[in-house]
Coordinates of C-alpha atoms in Angstrom, one line a residue:
X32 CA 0.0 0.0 0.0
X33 CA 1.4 3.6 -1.1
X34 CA 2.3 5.6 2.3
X35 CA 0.3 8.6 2.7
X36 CA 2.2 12.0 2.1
X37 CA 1.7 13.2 5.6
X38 CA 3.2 17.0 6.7
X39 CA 4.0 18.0 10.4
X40 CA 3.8 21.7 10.7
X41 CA 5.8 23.1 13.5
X42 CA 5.7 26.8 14.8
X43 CA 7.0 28.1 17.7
X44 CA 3.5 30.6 18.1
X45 CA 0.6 29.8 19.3
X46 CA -1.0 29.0 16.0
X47 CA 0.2 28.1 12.6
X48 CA -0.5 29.8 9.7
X49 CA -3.8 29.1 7.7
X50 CA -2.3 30.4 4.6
X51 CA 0.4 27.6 4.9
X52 CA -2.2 25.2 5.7
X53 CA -4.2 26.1 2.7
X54 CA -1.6 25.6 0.1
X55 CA 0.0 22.6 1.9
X56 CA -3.6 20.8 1.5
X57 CA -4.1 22.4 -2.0
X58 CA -0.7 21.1 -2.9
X59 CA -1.7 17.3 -2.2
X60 CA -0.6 16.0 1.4
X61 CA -3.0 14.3 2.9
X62 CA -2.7 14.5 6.0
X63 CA -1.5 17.8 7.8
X64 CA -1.1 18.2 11.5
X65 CA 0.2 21.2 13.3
X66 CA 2.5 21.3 16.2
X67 CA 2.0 25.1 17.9
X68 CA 4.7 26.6 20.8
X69 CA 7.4 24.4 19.9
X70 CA 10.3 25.6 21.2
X71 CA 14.4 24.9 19.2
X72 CA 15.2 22.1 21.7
X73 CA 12.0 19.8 20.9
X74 CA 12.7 19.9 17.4
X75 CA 14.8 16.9 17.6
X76 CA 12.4 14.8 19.3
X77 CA 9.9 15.6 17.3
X78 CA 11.8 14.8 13.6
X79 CA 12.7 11.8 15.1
X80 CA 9.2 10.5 16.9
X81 CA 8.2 11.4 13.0
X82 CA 11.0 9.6 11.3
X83 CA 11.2 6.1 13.2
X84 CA 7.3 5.7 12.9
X85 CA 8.0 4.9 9.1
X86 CA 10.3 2.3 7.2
X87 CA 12.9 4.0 5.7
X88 CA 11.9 3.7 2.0
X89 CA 8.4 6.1 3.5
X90 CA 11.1 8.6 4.9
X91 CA 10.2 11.0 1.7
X92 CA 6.3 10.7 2.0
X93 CA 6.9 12.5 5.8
X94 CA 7.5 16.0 5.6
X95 CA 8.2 18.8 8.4
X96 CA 7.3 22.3 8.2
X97 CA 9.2 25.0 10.1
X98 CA 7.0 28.3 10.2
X99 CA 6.6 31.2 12.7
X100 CA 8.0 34.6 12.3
X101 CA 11.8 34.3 12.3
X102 CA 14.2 33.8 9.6
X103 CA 16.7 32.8 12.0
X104 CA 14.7 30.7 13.9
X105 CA 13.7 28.6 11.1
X106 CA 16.9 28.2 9.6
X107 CA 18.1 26.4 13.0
X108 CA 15.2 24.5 13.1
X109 CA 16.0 23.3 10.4
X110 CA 19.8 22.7 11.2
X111 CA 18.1 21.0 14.2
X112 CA 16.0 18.5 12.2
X113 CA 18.7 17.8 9.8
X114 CA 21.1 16.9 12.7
X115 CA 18.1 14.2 14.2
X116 CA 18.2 12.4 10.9
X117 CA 19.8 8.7 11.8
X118 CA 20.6 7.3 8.4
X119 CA 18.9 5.3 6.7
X120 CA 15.7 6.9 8.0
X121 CA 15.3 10.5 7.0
X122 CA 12.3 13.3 6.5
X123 CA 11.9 16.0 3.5
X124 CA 12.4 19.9 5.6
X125 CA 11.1 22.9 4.2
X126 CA 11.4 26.5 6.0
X127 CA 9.6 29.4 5.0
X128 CA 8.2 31.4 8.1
X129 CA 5.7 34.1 7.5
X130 CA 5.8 32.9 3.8
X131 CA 9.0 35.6 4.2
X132 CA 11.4 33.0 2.3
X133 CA 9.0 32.5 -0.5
X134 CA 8.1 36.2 -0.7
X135 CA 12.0 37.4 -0.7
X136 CA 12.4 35.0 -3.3
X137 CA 9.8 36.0 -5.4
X138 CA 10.9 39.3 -4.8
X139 CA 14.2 39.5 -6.0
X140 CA 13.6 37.1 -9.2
X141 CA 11.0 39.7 -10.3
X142 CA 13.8 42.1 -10.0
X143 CA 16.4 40.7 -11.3
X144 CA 13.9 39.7 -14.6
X145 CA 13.1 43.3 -14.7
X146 CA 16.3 44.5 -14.4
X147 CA 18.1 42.2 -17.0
X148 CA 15.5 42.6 -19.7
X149 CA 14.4 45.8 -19.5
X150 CA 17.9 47.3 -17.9
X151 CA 20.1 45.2 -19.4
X152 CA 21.9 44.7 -15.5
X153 CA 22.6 41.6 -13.6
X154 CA 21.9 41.8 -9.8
X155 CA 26.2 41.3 -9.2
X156 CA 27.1 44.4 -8.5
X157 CA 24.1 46.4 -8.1
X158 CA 23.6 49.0 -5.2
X159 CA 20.6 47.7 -3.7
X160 CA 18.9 49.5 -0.5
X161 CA 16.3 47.3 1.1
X162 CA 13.9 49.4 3.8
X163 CA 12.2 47.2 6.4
X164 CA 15.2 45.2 6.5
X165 CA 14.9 43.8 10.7
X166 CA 11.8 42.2 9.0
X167 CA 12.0 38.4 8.2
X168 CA 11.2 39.4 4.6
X169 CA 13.6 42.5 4.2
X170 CA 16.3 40.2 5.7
X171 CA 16.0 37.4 3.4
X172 CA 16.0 39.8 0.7
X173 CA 19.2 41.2 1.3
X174 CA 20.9 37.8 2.2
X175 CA 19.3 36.6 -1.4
X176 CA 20.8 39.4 -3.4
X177 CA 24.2 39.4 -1.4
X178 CA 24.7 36.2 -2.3
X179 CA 24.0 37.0 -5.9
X180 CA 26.8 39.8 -5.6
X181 CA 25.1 42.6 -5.2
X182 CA 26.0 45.5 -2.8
X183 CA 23.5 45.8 -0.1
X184 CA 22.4 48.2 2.4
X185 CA 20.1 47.7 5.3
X186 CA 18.1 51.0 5.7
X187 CA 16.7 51.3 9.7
X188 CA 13.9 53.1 10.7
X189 CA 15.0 53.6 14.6
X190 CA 18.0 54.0 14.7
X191 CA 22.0 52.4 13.5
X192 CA 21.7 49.8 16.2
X193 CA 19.3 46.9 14.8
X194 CA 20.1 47.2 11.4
X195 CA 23.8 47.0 12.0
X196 CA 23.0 43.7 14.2
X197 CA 20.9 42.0 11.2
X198 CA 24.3 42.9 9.2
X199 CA 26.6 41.4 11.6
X200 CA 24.5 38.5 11.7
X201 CA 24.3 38.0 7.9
X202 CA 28.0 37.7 7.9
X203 CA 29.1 35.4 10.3
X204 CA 26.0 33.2 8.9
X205 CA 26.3 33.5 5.5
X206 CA 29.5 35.6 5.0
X207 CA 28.0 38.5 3.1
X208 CA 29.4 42.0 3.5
X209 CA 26.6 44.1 3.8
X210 CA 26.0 47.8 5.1
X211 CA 23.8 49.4 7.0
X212 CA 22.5 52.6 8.3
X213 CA 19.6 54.9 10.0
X214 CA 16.9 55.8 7.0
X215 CA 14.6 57.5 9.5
X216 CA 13.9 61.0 8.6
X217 CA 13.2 62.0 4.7
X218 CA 16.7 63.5 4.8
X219 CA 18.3 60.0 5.3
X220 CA 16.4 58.4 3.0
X221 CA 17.3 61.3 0.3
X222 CA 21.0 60.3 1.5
X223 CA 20.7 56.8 1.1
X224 CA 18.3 56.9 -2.3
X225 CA 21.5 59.2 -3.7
X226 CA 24.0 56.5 -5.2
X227 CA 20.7 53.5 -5.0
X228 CA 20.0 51.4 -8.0
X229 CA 17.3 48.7 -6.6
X230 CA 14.8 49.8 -3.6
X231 CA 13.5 46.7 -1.8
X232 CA 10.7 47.7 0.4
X233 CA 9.5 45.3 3.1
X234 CA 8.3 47.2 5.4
X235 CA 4.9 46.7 8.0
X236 CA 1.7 46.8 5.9
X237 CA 0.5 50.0 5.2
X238 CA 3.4 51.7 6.3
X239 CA 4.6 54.1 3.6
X240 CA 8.1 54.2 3.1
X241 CA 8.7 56.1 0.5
X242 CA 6.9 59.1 -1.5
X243 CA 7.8 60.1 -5.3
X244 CA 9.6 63.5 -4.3
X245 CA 12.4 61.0 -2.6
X246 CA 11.9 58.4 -5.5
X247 CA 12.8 61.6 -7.9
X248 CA 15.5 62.9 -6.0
X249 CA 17.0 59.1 -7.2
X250 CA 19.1 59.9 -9.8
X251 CA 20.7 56.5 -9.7
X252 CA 17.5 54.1 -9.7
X253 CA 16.7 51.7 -12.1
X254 CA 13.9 49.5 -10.0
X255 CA 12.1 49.9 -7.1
X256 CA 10.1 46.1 -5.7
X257 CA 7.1 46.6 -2.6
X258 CA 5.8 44.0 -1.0
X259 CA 3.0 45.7 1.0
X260 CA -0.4 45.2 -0.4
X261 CA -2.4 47.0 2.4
X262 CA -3.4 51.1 1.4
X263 CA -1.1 52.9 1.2
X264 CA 1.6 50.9 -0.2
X265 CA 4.9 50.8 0.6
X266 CA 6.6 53.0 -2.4
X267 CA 4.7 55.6 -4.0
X268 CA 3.2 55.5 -7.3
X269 CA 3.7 51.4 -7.6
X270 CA 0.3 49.9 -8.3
X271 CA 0.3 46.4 -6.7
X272 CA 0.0 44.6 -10.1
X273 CA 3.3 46.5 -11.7
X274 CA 5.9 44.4 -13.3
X275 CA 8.1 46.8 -14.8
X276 CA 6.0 50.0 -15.3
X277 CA 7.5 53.6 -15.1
X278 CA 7.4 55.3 -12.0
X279 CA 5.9 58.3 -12.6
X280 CA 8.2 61.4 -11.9
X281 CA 11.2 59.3 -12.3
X282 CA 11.7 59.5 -16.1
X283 CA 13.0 63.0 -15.7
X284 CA 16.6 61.6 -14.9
X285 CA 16.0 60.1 -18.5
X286 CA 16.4 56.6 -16.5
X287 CA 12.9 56.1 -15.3
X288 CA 12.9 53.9 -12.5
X289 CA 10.9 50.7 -12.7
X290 CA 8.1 49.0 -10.4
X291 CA 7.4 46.1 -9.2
X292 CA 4.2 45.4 -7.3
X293 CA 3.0 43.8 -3.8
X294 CA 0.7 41.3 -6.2
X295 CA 2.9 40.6 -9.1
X296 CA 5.3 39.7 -6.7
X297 CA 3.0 37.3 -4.5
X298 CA 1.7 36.1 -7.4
X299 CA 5.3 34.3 -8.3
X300 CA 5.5 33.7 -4.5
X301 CA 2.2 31.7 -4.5
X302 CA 3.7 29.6 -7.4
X303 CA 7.0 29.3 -5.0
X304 CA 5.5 28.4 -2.0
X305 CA 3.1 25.4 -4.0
X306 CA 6.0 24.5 -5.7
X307 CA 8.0 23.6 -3.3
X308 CA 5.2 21.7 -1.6
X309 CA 4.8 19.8 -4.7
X310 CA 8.2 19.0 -5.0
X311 CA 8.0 17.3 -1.6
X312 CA 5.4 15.1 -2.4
X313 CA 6.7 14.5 -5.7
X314 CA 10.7 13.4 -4.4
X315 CA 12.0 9.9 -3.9
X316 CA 15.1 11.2 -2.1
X317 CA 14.1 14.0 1.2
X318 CA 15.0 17.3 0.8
X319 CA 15.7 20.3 2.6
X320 CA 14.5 23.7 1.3
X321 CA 14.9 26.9 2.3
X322 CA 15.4 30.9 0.7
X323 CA 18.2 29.2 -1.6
X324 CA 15.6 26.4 -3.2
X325 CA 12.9 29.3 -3.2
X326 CA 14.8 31.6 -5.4
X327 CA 15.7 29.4 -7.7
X328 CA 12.3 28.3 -8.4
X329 CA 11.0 31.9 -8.3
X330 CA 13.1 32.5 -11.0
X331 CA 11.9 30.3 -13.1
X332 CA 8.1 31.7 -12.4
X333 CA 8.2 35.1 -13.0
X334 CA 6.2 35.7 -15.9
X335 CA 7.2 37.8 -19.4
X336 CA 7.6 40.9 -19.2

């Protein structure tokens, strides 16, 4: 008898996300059970009371699910399940808390699409500033395009302190260089918008970050990506569907900066997030998937321009 495709969905809040729930299901596992308040040090246990239940030819049709609301978090819950694994026995892993991994992935592939085919530039090398950056999307953002070469800056909203920890963190964890500094007042961001050729804006919804007078004070920017759906958006003058449009007021540096939309981005991260679900079910061999497997799906979603 085939083994049901069964996923164990771990958070460490007090509820986990319907949204993941609802694409797991729609993606084809058939059974799904949630595991709520789980804290680092019971992740072992739990991979394990998971993994022995099953022969070990089954170990791919059992799949944990690492959610919540931090990047970091995940990622070493993650570490932790892969360390419980007691070969031959094994289960597939897949991280992407507050669908941030799936949505920093589809955010940066829409960009670097847009950029390459209507800019003729490769992420490597571009000056990207990413505002909302402490976020679990912003950060997964930035450590996604550092790791594609590009030369990042994490813009703060309070203050040098948090951002500059995020930064410190990305390099003893993934050894990117990034910067960072304070992009509180309109005068900052002016400062940091100066020599910017990418804006990635992840921000709280319907927090607005950034108004057209700073985005035409940008002499320098070629593209700027929101994820915030909720009125008023994130970035000025970006409708949510964008996928390359002209800012308006931005052509008059004869660039004319780009959009990309909160929608047309969770459109590819929909695709992302169900893909990688799919791929799960559909694997012989267990995987483990985090922002790295997400982008390089996304990139193959995002639609022509």
């Amino acid at each position: 008898m085939t083994a049901k495709n069964i996923l164990h969905m771990l958070t460490p809040h007090r509820h986990v996300s319907p949204f993941d729930v609802n694409m797991a299901a729609d993606a084809g596992f058939d059974v799904i059970v949630p595991y709520e308040n789980v804290t680092l040090d019971e992740v072992g246990d739990l991979v394990q009371d998971a993994m022995f239940s099953r022969p070990p030819h089954d170990g791919a049709s059992t799949a944990i699910f690492f959610g919540g609301d931090d990047a970091v978090l995940a990622l070493d819950m993650i570490d932790a399940a892969k360390k419980a694994r007691v070969s031959p026995f094994g289960t597939h892993a897949f991280a992407d808390p507050q669908g941030s991994f799936t949505t920093a992935a589809a955010m940066v592939a829409c960009t670097e699409k847009v950029l390459k085919e209507k800019k003729n530039q490769d992420l490597k090398g571009t000056r990207i500033a990413v505002f909302g950056a402490t976020g679990v999307v912003g950060y997964c953002a930035a450590v996604i395009a550092a790791l594609e070469g590009a030369k990042v800056t994490l813009v703060g909203h309070s203050g040098l302190e948090r951002v500059k920890a995020r930064a410190d963190e990305m390099k003893q964890r993934f050894g990117v260089d990034v910067a960072a500094v304070n992009g509180a007042s309109d005068a900052e961001k002016a400062d940091v918008l100066a020599e910017t050729e990418v804006v990635f804006a992840a921000a709280k919804a319907g927090v607005r970050v950034l108004t057209t007078a700073l985005l035409a004070g940008a002499p320098k920017l070629l593209a700027a990506a929101d994820v915030n759906a909720v009125p008023p958006s994130g970035i000025e003058g970006i409708d949510v569907f964008d996928l390359g449009k002209e800012i308006a007021g931005t052509e008059t540096h004869g660039i004319g900066a780009l959009g990309i939309g909160a929608l047309a981005i969770g459109n590819v991260k929909y695709q992302t997030e169900s893909g990688l679900f799919k791929r799960m079910i559909a694997s012989d061999e267990v995987l483990v998937l985090d922002f790295r497997d997400a982008f390089t799906l996304a990139r193959t979603l995002v639609p022509d321009l």
